[in-house]
Amino acid sequence: MINAILVFNNHGKPRLVRFYQHLAEEVQQQIIRETFHLVLKRDDHICNFLECGSLFGGSDYKLIYRHYATLYFVFCVDSSESELGILDLIQVFVETLDKCFENVCELDLIFHMDKVHHILQEVVIGGMVLETNMNEIVAQVEAQSKLEKAEGGLSAAPSRAVSAVKNINLPEIPRNINIGDINIKVPNLSQFM
Amino acid sequence: QDNIAVKANAVCKLTYLQMLGYDISWAAFNIIEVMSASKFTFKRIGYLAASQCFHEGTDVIMLTTNQIRKDLSSPNQYDTGVALTGLSCFVTPDLARDLANDIMTLMSHTKPYIRKKAVLIMYKVFLKYPESLRPAFPRLKEKLEDPDPGVQSAAVNVICELARRNPKNYLSLAPLFFKLMTSSTNNWVLIKIIKLFGALTPLEPRLGKKLIEPLTNLIHRFLISLSSGMPNHSASIQLCVQKLRILIEDSDQNLKYLGLLAMSKILKTHPKSVQSHKDLILQCLDDKDESIRLRALDLLYGMVSKKNLMEIVKKLMIHVDKAEGTTYRDELLTKIIDICSQSNYQYITNFEWYISILVELTRLEGTRHGHLIAAQMLDVAIRVKAIRKFAVSQMAMLLDNAHLIASNTQRNGICEVLYAAAWICGEFSEHLEEANQTLEAMLRPKVTTLPGHIQAVYVQNMVKLYASILQQKEQSGEKEAAQEITQLMIERLPQFVQSADLEVQERASCILQLIKYIQKLQIKEVPVAEEVIALFAGELNPVAPKAQKKVPVPEGLDLDAWINEPPSDSESEDEKPKTIFHDEEQRHSRHRQPEIDEEELARRREARKQEQANNPFYIKSSPSPQKRYQDTPGVEHIPVVQIDLSVPLKVPGMPMSDQYVKLEEERRHKQKLEKDKKKKKQKKEKRGKHHRHNSLHTESEEDIAPAHHVDIITEEMPENALPSDEDDKDPNDPYKALDIDLDKPLADSEKLPVQRHRNVETLKSPDSEAPLVEKKSKKPKKKEKKHKEKERDKGKKKEKEKKVIEEEEEKKVILQDLHYVRNCCYGPYLLLCSSVTYDIQGNLQNDSQVTVSVIFENKSTSFLKSMELNVLDSLNTKMLRPEGSSVHDGIPVPFQLPPGISNEAQFVFTLQSIVMAQKLKGTLSFIVKNDEGSTHEKLDFKLHFSCASYLITTPCYSDAFAKLLESGDLHMSSIKVDGISISFQHLLAKICFHHHFSVVERVDSCASMYSRSIQGHHVCLLVKKGENSVSIDGKCNDSTLLSNLLDEMKETLSKC
């Protein structure tokens, strides 16, 4: 079983977080931080496997990671998965992203986080590997985006959303969002552009 | 907001925020709203957000059940897919129970895309709802041979996960997997299958042999996973190890790592074949990669032997010095200790060396494992008698240099060793040479900065030391010195009396008083040493960690009984008494030693002596250590003082273990020479003179004899302890629940609950006569069979059913109505089916209601809608209708049925009396919609409420049962049925199942059974089986109910 899939950049900023068992948000962030520190220490020429001790709450777990340009792709798996198999799977996942986004870069992951998740859902569901054939994955993803387009897509939503927001007094949802934090993210993004 | 697009967009952003670590559970309800959007675009966003933030604790999750079910049966495969994906992340036991059947259906969906997802989700469902495993397994097995490779690999994946936890249940699938392995080309599937075989082979040795051939074909590609599933075959192991060596020598770090990993797996079964590659492994210790080093360490653990232990540990010690990063260093430290202490110090030949290694380890700064070292020191000192003298001298030195250990940092974990040092010095003070000096070291003011529990041990052991010094002085008549030492104690102890730690304070003040009293006696020149030393007489024995658990409970002792009646008010919740008790307990355990009474000690000593006499390896407490020293040259240089001088720059007094390595080597060399000599001698004079050596030969298979004849005292176990190895199992293991025998045919009671019900049972008893095999078949088929059976068995219903069949022929429409009555659940059971929504729960509290669950299945090709169910109420039984509707109104069925779909609805009935069986006539009206238009149709049916359906299986204890029978207010009735051929066991099972009874007691061919009706009638049965007949005597509060029940039972039995 795959326990978690984490993607973060060279500075430890999470870009994709997918836990297959529920953990509180603080714990998740803690794990991401610790994983980042573990992975960062290792240079590129040593092996891609890492025993993470009790980080995920069991000794059976292992981190398998790959480093692509500015991003780390980390899979946390237990002993029923083959190490080389997972390395291969990371490669497949990244290549699929590359195909779906045409030359994927970190920004794609930031701006299309939902799409990345949808692609991931075609590869791994519930911690188990669903499909390893890239063509099949890409075909399914494309069929779904076609369906989305036929419906008008979410891309149409922002414009509608803007008008909707204009028409209402401050909506309920944004009230709970800490806007300061969002602003902090912006300079961070520009660093990697 | 009204605009779903805005909402979806917001939810999408929330998902992003969740990733950054913000809790978004407050938006759960909004997420559900987006999930239920009709557009795929929005639905997908909703499910994504849900999968990220929903979990078992999310309370709104039960609102999603119907939405998910709707999506699962959506005609759009991507809707279904998205729902499945979401479900995989947040499935709860309730959802699993409610949706298991729907997912089962999806496993045979026409689209492979859905099939493979459904198969994978089933694993999650099994985890949350283990009861579903057995009914679903046949279909899962089918999927192994699915035409689509994706589905196939999904099924393999799921079965592998299942088999990993409980392999023995999956042995029967081995041939199937064998076929898959030889035919499949998909690497993923192959890896998984090999992993699966890895789990299976230990259980079935024959499998190993069969596997060799295909595996050798695959060996190059799958070496790594192969090693985990390696058959027990020495030739292939050799080959494997050879290949692994090549891997480890490879420059690719990944392969190196995997090679080591595989090596460690082989090591477990074939240590010999790996041991020859020690050089390689030691090389890997120098690798720059921590992962690889750790793996190599793991390997070393299994590779040590008496011969190479010292060498390996020496290498490790060098690494400890070099290591940067505390985690790795700590890992090294624990490994060293693990390696040395494994299997009861089996590989240690020289304990002096080991002690000095431990002492050396204490120089490590900032390690967290101080307690580990301390525990080792204590263990060795207690269990290896011969080493005590040496250990004490080393510990005294440690105490002397305590400032070096403790002063570095307060939070330093290493100061734990002082605990061990103080205890060893105190306990074995008779071996101490410079007792005065040590005592002074322990009385230093600096000690008060140590943690409380260490100080407490200090205080306690000071007295032991003091006692032995006192005795020494008195014996040699140095009264002055004796008084001096007493004075010293009195001067220094107050610093401990002032301690903030209660434990220390108490002990110190207690001892201070004692010593003051001793001083008084001393002034009167009364010899006191004997009495003081008597305080600490006797010896401690190591006790096995599990010993306490294994002490059998004495007869007549009921641990659960209250000693005093518990206080009735809320006082018991007060926490205070608890903490006091806890404190006391701790003190007890520490003070235990002086409290052991003489008699007990004498008895123990006697027992031990006997044990020693029977133990061939035990050398009677002769002064053997000293003798041995003389035999082995160089060992006499050990004296502490000398070492003190030799390494002045290091911590003074810290011996270097290297010396011991050298000494040991010399010793071995000498021994070898001696032995060679002896051999020659033996040739000359057949019998060797050296008895000692003879005994050595017998002891170790290896050439090296240990330097000390070590008496490793086995840990004590209580007498008549029950040997049990199963006490380590964790009852809370979630996978335990999946340990289900899958080969047994499915029993009637096991089928997936349909919609809301956990315990759906057929109302009509004849119906459920369907043999087991039929139940095993697919769900739709089963229904068909049931349907036919119903037709066959139910005379009265025949006409109606025939009509239905005619309809089928004419219009190709057949609706099946299966009537399920769930026996109403009360009390705690209700909570189990927690997915029952609130209104129904309320109904069920009522003791005069039953719920009828009806499954509707559309077997036509048309669309059915506007279904309405109506029942003609009788005086006694009425259908519960919504308020305001008249008796003649039907209840609309809350769903529509597309072709080929089945669904379940429930209806609640109120009852006045339950003593009679009931039949209700009903009608189902619906609109059939097809290409030609829509028509209105009707279908008549009958609902049969048997008396048995009012009974609830209730367990009853035999004493309560006997009381019930004695009470005498029960009516009695009996029946006799002839021509029964089935076994008694089977017969009882039938009664239990169809009539909801439970067996109270069974003696030979006689059994008493019990059940209770929903209105609280007790029903007791006495079932006797004769040659060819069965007689049933029944007792019940209500005679009508009883006779009706017995009639029904007669009907059931006569069909046997």
PDB file of N, CA and C in Angstrom, chain A residues 1 14-15 17-18 22 25 29 42 45-49 51 62 78-84 117-118 121-122 126 128 131-132 140 143-144 148 151 154 164 181, chain B residues 5-6 18-22 39-41 44-45 48 51-52 55 76 78 85 88 113 116 120 124 157 161 164 188 191-192 195 253-254 257-258 261 289 291 295:
ATOM      1  N   MET A   1       0.833  -1.210   0.000  1.00  0.00           N
ATOM      2  CA  MET A   1       0.000   0.000   0.000  1.00  0.00           C
ATOM      3  C   MET A   1       0.862   1.252   0.000  1.00  0.00           C
ATOM      4  N   PRO A  14       4.788  22.668  -0.055  1.00  0.00           N
ATOM      5  CA  PRO A  14       4.025  21.558  -0.626  1.00  0.00           C
ATOM      6  C   PRO A  14       3.354  21.950  -1.938  1.00  0.00           C
ATOM      7  N   ARG A  15       3.413  21.064  -2.899  1.00  0.00           N
ATOM      8  CA  ARG A  15       2.752  21.316  -4.171  1.00  0.00           C
ATOM      9  C   ARG A  15       1.653  20.306  -4.434  1.00  0.00           C
ATOM     10  N   VAL A  17      -0.302  17.181  -2.006  1.00  0.00           N
ATOM     11  CA  VAL A  17      -0.294  16.390  -0.775  1.00  0.00           C
ATOM     12  C   VAL A  17      -1.445  15.414  -0.834  1.00  0.00           C
ATOM     13  N   ARG A  18      -1.144  14.176  -0.701  1.00  0.00           N
ATOM     14  CA  ARG A  18      -2.193  13.166  -0.796  1.00  0.00           C
ATOM     15  C   ARG A  18      -1.901  12.089   0.242  1.00  0.00           C
ATOM     16  N   HIS A  22      -6.305   9.185   7.150  1.00  0.00           N
ATOM     17  CA  HIS A  22      -6.583  10.537   7.593  1.00  0.00           C
ATOM     18  C   HIS A  22      -5.633  10.981   8.693  1.00  0.00           C
ATOM     19  N   GLU A  25      -4.457  18.199   9.875  1.00  0.00           N
ATOM     20  CA  GLU A  25      -3.663  19.071   9.011  1.00  0.00           C
ATOM     21  C   GLU A  25      -2.291  19.392   9.616  1.00  0.00           C
ATOM     22  N   GLN A  29       1.353  18.630   7.936  1.00  0.00           N
ATOM     23  CA  GLN A  29       2.397  19.620   7.693  1.00  0.00           C
ATOM     24  C   GLN A  29       3.700  19.219   8.377  1.00  0.00           C
ATOM     25  N   ARG A  42      20.048  14.590   1.503  1.00  0.00           N
ATOM     26  CA  ARG A  42      20.661  13.570   0.661  1.00  0.00           C
ATOM     27  C   ARG A  42      21.012  14.163  -0.694  1.00  0.00           C
ATOM     28  N   HIS A  45      23.213  11.636  -5.779  1.00  0.00           N
ATOM     29  CA  HIS A  45      23.815  10.409  -6.310  1.00  0.00           C
ATOM     30  C   HIS A  45      23.686   9.217  -5.375  1.00  0.00           C
ATOM     31  N   ILE A  46      23.007   9.410  -4.295  1.00  0.00           N
ATOM     32  CA  ILE A  46      22.809   8.250  -3.421  1.00  0.00           C
ATOM     33  C   ILE A  46      21.415   7.682  -3.650  1.00  0.00           C
ATOM     34  N   CYS A  47      21.143   6.566  -3.005  1.00  0.00           N
ATOM     35  CA  CYS A  47      19.959   5.818  -3.413  1.00  0.00           C
ATOM     36  C   CYS A  47      18.669   6.555  -3.079  1.00  0.00           C
ATOM     37  N   ASN A  48      17.608   6.153  -3.735  1.00  0.00           N
ATOM     38  CA  ASN A  48      16.349   6.858  -3.642  1.00  0.00           C
ATOM     39  C   ASN A  48      15.436   6.316  -2.547  1.00  0.00           C
ATOM     40  N   PHE A  49      15.988   5.482  -1.693  1.00  0.00           N
ATOM     41  CA  PHE A  49      15.152   4.896  -0.655  1.00  0.00           C
ATOM     42  C   PHE A  49      15.613   5.391   0.705  1.00  0.00           C
ATOM     43  N   GLU A  51      14.618   5.045   4.968  1.00  0.00           N
ATOM     44  CA  GLU A  51      13.736   4.539   6.019  1.00  0.00           C
ATOM     45  C   GLU A  51      13.363   5.692   6.913  1.00  0.00           C
ATOM     46  N   LYS A  62       8.527   3.182   4.248  1.00  0.00           N
ATOM     47  CA  LYS A  62       9.743   3.551   3.581  1.00  0.00           C
ATOM     48  C   LYS A  62       9.422   4.731   2.668  1.00  0.00           C
ATOM     49  N   ASP A  78       4.568   0.908   2.166  1.00  0.00           N
ATOM     50  CA  ASP A  78       4.914  -0.146   3.113  1.00  0.00           C
ATOM     51  C   ASP A  78       5.585  -1.300   2.367  1.00  0.00           C
ATOM     52  N   SER A  79       5.816  -2.397   3.083  1.00  0.00           N
ATOM     53  CA  SER A  79       6.683  -3.429   2.513  1.00  0.00           C
ATOM     54  C   SER A  79       6.022  -4.231   1.404  1.00  0.00           C
ATOM     55  N   SER A  80       4.753  -4.007   1.148  1.00  0.00           N
ATOM     56  CA  SER A  80       4.142  -4.825   0.106  1.00  0.00           C
ATOM     57  C   SER A  80       4.395  -4.244  -1.287  1.00  0.00           C
ATOM     58  N   GLU A  81       5.002  -3.069  -1.339  1.00  0.00           N
ATOM     59  CA  GLU A  81       5.294  -2.509  -2.650  1.00  0.00           C
ATOM     60  C   GLU A  81       6.756  -2.756  -2.993  1.00  0.00           C
ATOM     61  N   SER A  82       6.987  -2.938  -4.264  1.00  0.00           N
ATOM     62  CA  SER A  82       8.357  -3.130  -4.706  1.00  0.00           C
ATOM     63  C   SER A  82       9.021  -1.762  -4.890  1.00  0.00           C
ATOM     64  N   GLU A  83      10.215  -1.635  -4.375  1.00  0.00           N
ATOM     65  CA  GLU A  83      10.884  -0.330  -4.401  1.00  0.00           C
ATOM     66  C   GLU A  83      11.102   0.160  -5.832  1.00  0.00           C
ATOM     67  N   LEU A  84      11.625  -0.740  -6.658  1.00  0.00           N
ATOM     68  CA  LEU A  84      11.890  -0.324  -8.030  1.00  0.00           C
ATOM     69  C   LEU A  84      10.583  -0.033  -8.756  1.00  0.00           C
ATOM     70  N   HIS A 117      -4.352  16.475  -9.174  1.00  0.00           N
ATOM     71  CA  HIS A 117      -5.012  15.474  -8.347  1.00  0.00           C
ATOM     72  C   HIS A 117      -5.798  14.491  -9.206  1.00  0.00           C
ATOM     73  N   HIS A 118      -6.479  15.035 -10.216  1.00  0.00           N
ATOM     74  CA  HIS A 118      -7.284  14.156 -11.054  1.00  0.00           C
ATOM     75  C   HIS A 118      -6.401  13.175 -11.812  1.00  0.00           C
ATOM     76  N   GLN A 121      -5.347  10.548  -9.472  1.00  0.00           N
ATOM     77  CA  GLN A 121      -6.415   9.598  -9.181  1.00  0.00           C
ATOM     78  C   GLN A 121      -6.542   8.527 -10.253  1.00  0.00           C
ATOM     79  N   GLU A 122      -5.995   8.811 -11.401  1.00  0.00           N
ATOM     80  CA  GLU A 122      -6.018   7.777 -12.433  1.00  0.00           C
ATOM     81  C   GLU A 122      -4.838   6.815 -12.274  1.00  0.00           C
ATOM     82  N   GLY A 126      -6.853   5.216  -3.435  1.00  0.00           N
ATOM     83  CA  GLY A 126      -6.929   4.619  -2.100  1.00  0.00           C
ATOM     84  C   GLY A 126      -5.650   3.933  -1.678  1.00  0.00           C
ATOM     85  N   MET A 128      -3.668   2.262  -3.579  1.00  0.00           N
ATOM     86  CA  MET A 128      -3.292   1.123  -4.413  1.00  0.00           C
ATOM     87  C   MET A 128      -3.118   1.569  -5.863  1.00  0.00           C
ATOM     88  N   GLU A 131      -3.275   2.044 -12.315  1.00  0.00           N
ATOM     89  CA  GLU A 131      -2.892   1.880 -13.709  1.00  0.00           C
ATOM     90  C   GLU A 131      -1.431   2.299 -13.857  1.00  0.00           C
ATOM     91  N   THR A 132      -0.678   1.534 -14.614  1.00  0.00           N
ATOM     92  CA  THR A 132       0.714   1.907 -14.809  1.00  0.00           C
ATOM     93  C   THR A 132       1.019   2.199 -16.270  1.00  0.00           C
ATOM     94  N   GLN A 140      -7.667   8.399 -20.299  1.00  0.00           N
ATOM     95  CA  GLN A 140      -8.753   8.629 -19.345  1.00  0.00           C
ATOM     96  C   GLN A 140      -8.814  10.092 -18.921  1.00  0.00           C
ATOM     97  N   ALA A 143     -10.272  12.113 -21.750  1.00  0.00           N
ATOM     98  CA  ALA A 143     -11.714  11.902 -21.899  1.00  0.00           C
ATOM     99  C   ALA A 143     -12.469  12.722 -20.864  1.00  0.00           C
ATOM    100  N   GLN A 144     -11.906  12.807 -19.667  1.00  0.00           N
ATOM    101  CA  GLN A 144     -12.589  13.554 -18.619  1.00  0.00           C
ATOM    102  C   GLN A 144     -12.518  15.051 -18.856  1.00  0.00           C
ATOM    103  N   GLU A 148     -15.483  17.734 -19.360  1.00  0.00           N
ATOM    104  CA  GLU A 148     -15.539  18.987 -18.635  1.00  0.00           C
ATOM    105  C   GLU A 148     -15.774  20.156 -19.594  1.00  0.00           C
ATOM    106  N   GLU A 151     -19.179  20.616 -20.735  1.00  0.00           N
ATOM    107  CA  GLU A 151     -20.059  21.225 -19.740  1.00  0.00           C
ATOM    108  C   GLU A 151     -19.770  22.703 -19.544  1.00  0.00           C
ATOM    109  N   LEU A 154     -14.802  24.537 -15.556  1.00  0.00           N
ATOM    110  CA  LEU A 154     -14.653  25.463 -14.443  1.00  0.00           C
ATOM    111  C   LEU A 154     -14.013  26.751 -14.926  1.00  0.00           C
ATOM    112  N   ALA A 164     -20.771  37.073  -9.765  1.00  0.00           N
ATOM    113  CA  ALA A 164     -21.578  36.664  -8.620  1.00  0.00           C
ATOM    114  C   ALA A 164     -21.099  37.344  -7.348  1.00  0.00           C
ATOM    115  N   ASP A 181      -2.071  35.106   4.666  1.00  0.00           N
ATOM    116  CA  ASP A 181      -1.252  33.965   4.268  1.00  0.00           C
ATOM    117  C   ASP A 181      -1.199  33.822   2.766  1.00  0.00           C
TER     118      ASP A 181
ATOM    119  N   ALA B   5     -21.337  27.248  -9.490  1.00  0.00           N
ATOM    120  CA  ALA B   5     -20.002  27.447 -10.066  1.00  0.00           C
ATOM    121  C   ALA B   5     -19.120  28.218  -9.095  1.00  0.00           C
ATOM    122  N   VAL B   6     -19.701  29.228  -8.460  1.00  0.00           N
ATOM    123  CA  VAL B   6     -18.939  30.008  -7.488  1.00  0.00           C
ATOM    124  C   VAL B   6     -18.510  29.118  -6.340  1.00  0.00           C
ATOM    125  N   GLN B  18      -6.096  23.647   2.064  1.00  0.00           N
ATOM    126  CA  GLN B  18      -5.941  22.467   2.910  1.00  0.00           C
ATOM    127  C   GLN B  18      -4.531  21.912   2.765  1.00  0.00           C
ATOM    128  N   MET B  19      -4.052  21.936   1.512  1.00  0.00           N
ATOM    129  CA  MET B  19      -2.718  21.418   1.248  1.00  0.00           C
ATOM    130  C   MET B  19      -1.672  22.221   2.021  1.00  0.00           C
ATOM    131  N   LEU B  20      -1.961  23.504   2.178  1.00  0.00           N
ATOM    132  CA  LEU B  20      -0.999  24.351   2.889  1.00  0.00           C
ATOM    133  C   LEU B  20      -1.145  24.220   4.397  1.00  0.00           C
ATOM    134  N   GLY B  21      -2.062  23.384   4.824  1.00  0.00           N
ATOM    135  CA  GLY B  21      -2.124  23.093   6.250  1.00  0.00           C
ATOM    136  C   GLY B  21      -3.255  23.769   7.000  1.00  0.00           C
ATOM    137  N   TYR B  22      -4.242  24.286   6.278  1.00  0.00           N
ATOM    138  CA  TYR B  22      -5.362  24.898   6.989  1.00  0.00           C
ATOM    139  C   TYR B  22      -6.497  23.913   7.101  1.00  0.00           C
ATOM    140  N   LYS B  39     -23.304  18.640 -12.645  1.00  0.00           N
ATOM    141  CA  LYS B  39     -22.236  18.681 -13.641  1.00  0.00           C
ATOM    142  C   LYS B  39     -20.997  17.949 -13.145  1.00  0.00           C
ATOM    143  N   PHE B  40     -20.426  17.215 -14.044  1.00  0.00           N
ATOM    144  CA  PHE B  40     -19.240  16.442 -13.720  1.00  0.00           C
ATOM    145  C   PHE B  40     -18.116  17.338 -13.218  1.00  0.00           C
ATOM    146  N   THR B  41     -17.951  18.481 -13.854  1.00  0.00           N
ATOM    147  CA  THR B  41     -16.876  19.401 -13.473  1.00  0.00           C
ATOM    148  C   THR B  41     -16.915  19.736 -11.998  1.00  0.00           C
ATOM    149  N   ARG B  44     -16.630  16.626  -9.547  1.00  0.00           N
ATOM    150  CA  ARG B  44     -15.260  16.156  -9.405  1.00  0.00           C
ATOM    151  C   ARG B  44     -14.517  16.985  -8.359  1.00  0.00           C
ATOM    152  N   ILE B  45     -14.739  18.282  -8.406  1.00  0.00           N
ATOM    153  CA  ILE B  45     -14.087  19.159  -7.429  1.00  0.00           C
ATOM    154  C   ILE B  45     -14.565  18.836  -6.024  1.00  0.00           C
ATOM    155  N   LEU B  48     -13.035  15.651  -4.834  1.00  0.00           N
ATOM    156  CA  LEU B  48     -11.617  15.841  -4.535  1.00  0.00           C
ATOM    157  C   LEU B  48     -11.442  16.460  -3.150  1.00  0.00           C
ATOM    158  N   SER B  51     -12.276  13.984  -0.520  1.00  0.00           N
ATOM    159  CA  SER B  51     -11.265  12.952  -0.308  1.00  0.00           C
ATOM    160  C   SER B  51     -10.078  13.513   0.459  1.00  0.00           C
ATOM    161  N   GLN B  52      -9.875  14.817   0.386  1.00  0.00           N
ATOM    162  CA  GLN B  52      -8.759  15.392   1.122  1.00  0.00           C
ATOM    163  C   GLN B  52      -9.097  15.638   2.584  1.00  0.00           C
ATOM    164  N   HIS B  55     -13.108  12.314   6.911  1.00  0.00           N
ATOM    165  CA  HIS B  55     -12.578  11.139   7.591  1.00  0.00           C
ATOM    166  C   HIS B  55     -13.682  10.586   8.477  1.00  0.00           C
ATOM    167  N   ASN B  76     -23.055   7.710 -16.510  1.00  0.00           N
ATOM    168  CA  ASN B  76     -21.770   8.234 -16.964  1.00  0.00           C
ATOM    169  C   ASN B  76     -20.645   7.551 -16.190  1.00  0.00           C
ATOM    170  N   TYR B  78     -17.650   8.240 -15.807  1.00  0.00           N
ATOM    171  CA  TYR B  78     -16.725   9.092 -15.064  1.00  0.00           C
ATOM    172  C   TYR B  78     -17.331   9.587 -13.764  1.00  0.00           C
ATOM    173  N   THR B  85     -13.363   6.918  -6.563  1.00  0.00           N
ATOM    174  CA  THR B  85     -12.087   7.462  -6.114  1.00  0.00           C
ATOM    175  C   THR B  85     -12.256   8.189  -4.793  1.00  0.00           C
ATOM    176  N   SER B  88     -12.804   5.855  -1.917  1.00  0.00           N
ATOM    177  CA  SER B  88     -11.609   5.125  -1.490  1.00  0.00           C
ATOM    178  C   SER B  88     -10.889   5.876  -0.382  1.00  0.00           C
ATOM    179  N   TYR B 113     -12.763   0.244 -16.928  1.00  0.00           N
ATOM    180  CA  TYR B 113     -12.341   1.389 -16.130  1.00  0.00           C
ATOM    181  C   TYR B 113     -13.017   1.379 -14.760  1.00  0.00           C
ATOM    182  N   LYS B 116     -12.032  -2.019 -12.597  1.00  0.00           N
ATOM    183  CA  LYS B 116     -10.779  -2.064 -11.838  1.00  0.00           C
ATOM    184  C   LYS B 116     -10.842  -1.148 -10.624  1.00  0.00           C
ATOM    185  N   LEU B 120     -10.486  -2.398  -6.586  1.00  0.00           N
ATOM    186  CA  LEU B 120      -9.553  -1.821  -5.608  1.00  0.00           C
ATOM    187  C   LEU B 120     -10.286  -1.287  -4.387  1.00  0.00           C
ATOM    188  N   LYS B 124     -10.700  -1.570   0.503  1.00  0.00           N
ATOM    189  CA  LYS B 124     -10.996  -0.590   1.554  1.00  0.00           C
ATOM    190  C   LYS B 124     -12.266  -0.978   2.290  1.00  0.00           C
ATOM    191  N   ASN B 157      -3.641  -7.208  -6.950  1.00  0.00           N
ATOM    192  CA  ASN B 157      -3.239  -6.237  -5.945  1.00  0.00           C
ATOM    193  C   ASN B 157      -4.029  -6.413  -4.656  1.00  0.00           C
ATOM    194  N   GLU B 161      -2.724  -7.787  -0.918  1.00  0.00           N
ATOM    195  CA  GLU B 161      -2.847  -7.049   0.335  1.00  0.00           C
ATOM    196  C   GLU B 161      -3.536  -7.901   1.387  1.00  0.00           C
ATOM    197  N   ARG B 164      -1.245 -10.811   2.530  1.00  0.00           N
ATOM    198  CA  ARG B 164      -0.082 -10.419   3.303  1.00  0.00           C
ATOM    199  C   ARG B 164      -0.379 -10.527   4.796  1.00  0.00           C
ATOM    200  N   TRP B 188       4.092  -5.354 -13.134  1.00  0.00           N
ATOM    201  CA  TRP B 188       3.447  -5.059 -11.857  1.00  0.00           C
ATOM    202  C   TRP B 188       2.788  -6.285 -11.286  1.00  0.00           C
ATOM    203  N   ILE B 191       5.411  -8.777 -10.055  1.00  0.00           N
ATOM    204  CA  ILE B 191       5.999  -8.408  -8.766  1.00  0.00           C
ATOM    205  C   ILE B 191       5.050  -8.736  -7.634  1.00  0.00           C
ATOM    206  N   LYS B 192       3.796  -8.372  -7.846  1.00  0.00           N
ATOM    207  CA  LYS B 192       2.804  -8.613  -6.801  1.00  0.00           C
ATOM    208  C   LYS B 192       2.641 -10.103  -6.543  1.00  0.00           C
ATOM    209  N   LYS B 195       5.502 -11.425  -4.613  1.00  0.00           N
ATOM    210  CA  LYS B 195       5.366 -11.032  -3.206  1.00  0.00           C
ATOM    211  C   LYS B 195       4.362 -11.924  -2.504  1.00  0.00           C
ATOM    212  N   GLN B 253      23.383   3.171  -6.658  1.00  0.00           N
ATOM    213  CA  GLN B 253      23.067   3.105  -5.241  1.00  0.00           C
ATOM    214  C   GLN B 253      21.759   2.405  -4.975  1.00  0.00           C
ATOM    215  N   ASN B 254      20.819   2.572  -5.870  1.00  0.00           N
ATOM    216  CA  ASN B 254      19.525   1.948  -5.652  1.00  0.00           C
ATOM    217  C   ASN B 254      19.645   0.438  -5.624  1.00  0.00           C
ATOM    218  N   TYR B 257      21.303  -0.770  -2.484  1.00  0.00           N
ATOM    219  CA  TYR B 257      20.375  -0.776  -1.356  1.00  0.00           C
ATOM    220  C   TYR B 257      19.468  -1.994  -1.415  1.00  0.00           C
ATOM    221  N   LEU B 258      18.913  -2.215  -2.581  1.00  0.00           N
ATOM    222  CA  LEU B 258      17.979  -3.330  -2.707  1.00  0.00           C
ATOM    223  C   LEU B 258      18.688  -4.656  -2.504  1.00  0.00           C
ATOM    224  N   LEU B 261      18.979  -5.141   1.094  1.00  0.00           N
ATOM    225  CA  LEU B 261      17.660  -5.425   1.652  1.00  0.00           C
ATOM    226  C   LEU B 261      17.310  -6.895   1.424  1.00  0.00           C
ATOM    227  N   ASP B 289      26.052   6.888   1.971  1.00  0.00           N
ATOM    228  CA  ASP B 289      24.596   6.947   2.045  1.00  0.00           C
ATOM    229  C   ASP B 289      24.099   6.323   3.347  1.00  0.00           C
ATOM    230  N   SER B 291      21.096   5.424   4.240  1.00  0.00           N
ATOM    231  CA  SER B 291      20.172   4.297   4.063  1.00  0.00           C
ATOM    232  C   SER B 291      20.945   3.005   3.906  1.00  0.00           C
ATOM    233  N   ARG B 295      21.122  -0.341   6.402  1.00  0.00           N
ATOM    234  CA  ARG B 295      20.831  -1.697   5.914  1.00  0.00           C
ATOM    235  C   ARG B 295      21.985  -2.637   6.235  1.00  0.00           C
TER     236      ARG B 295
END
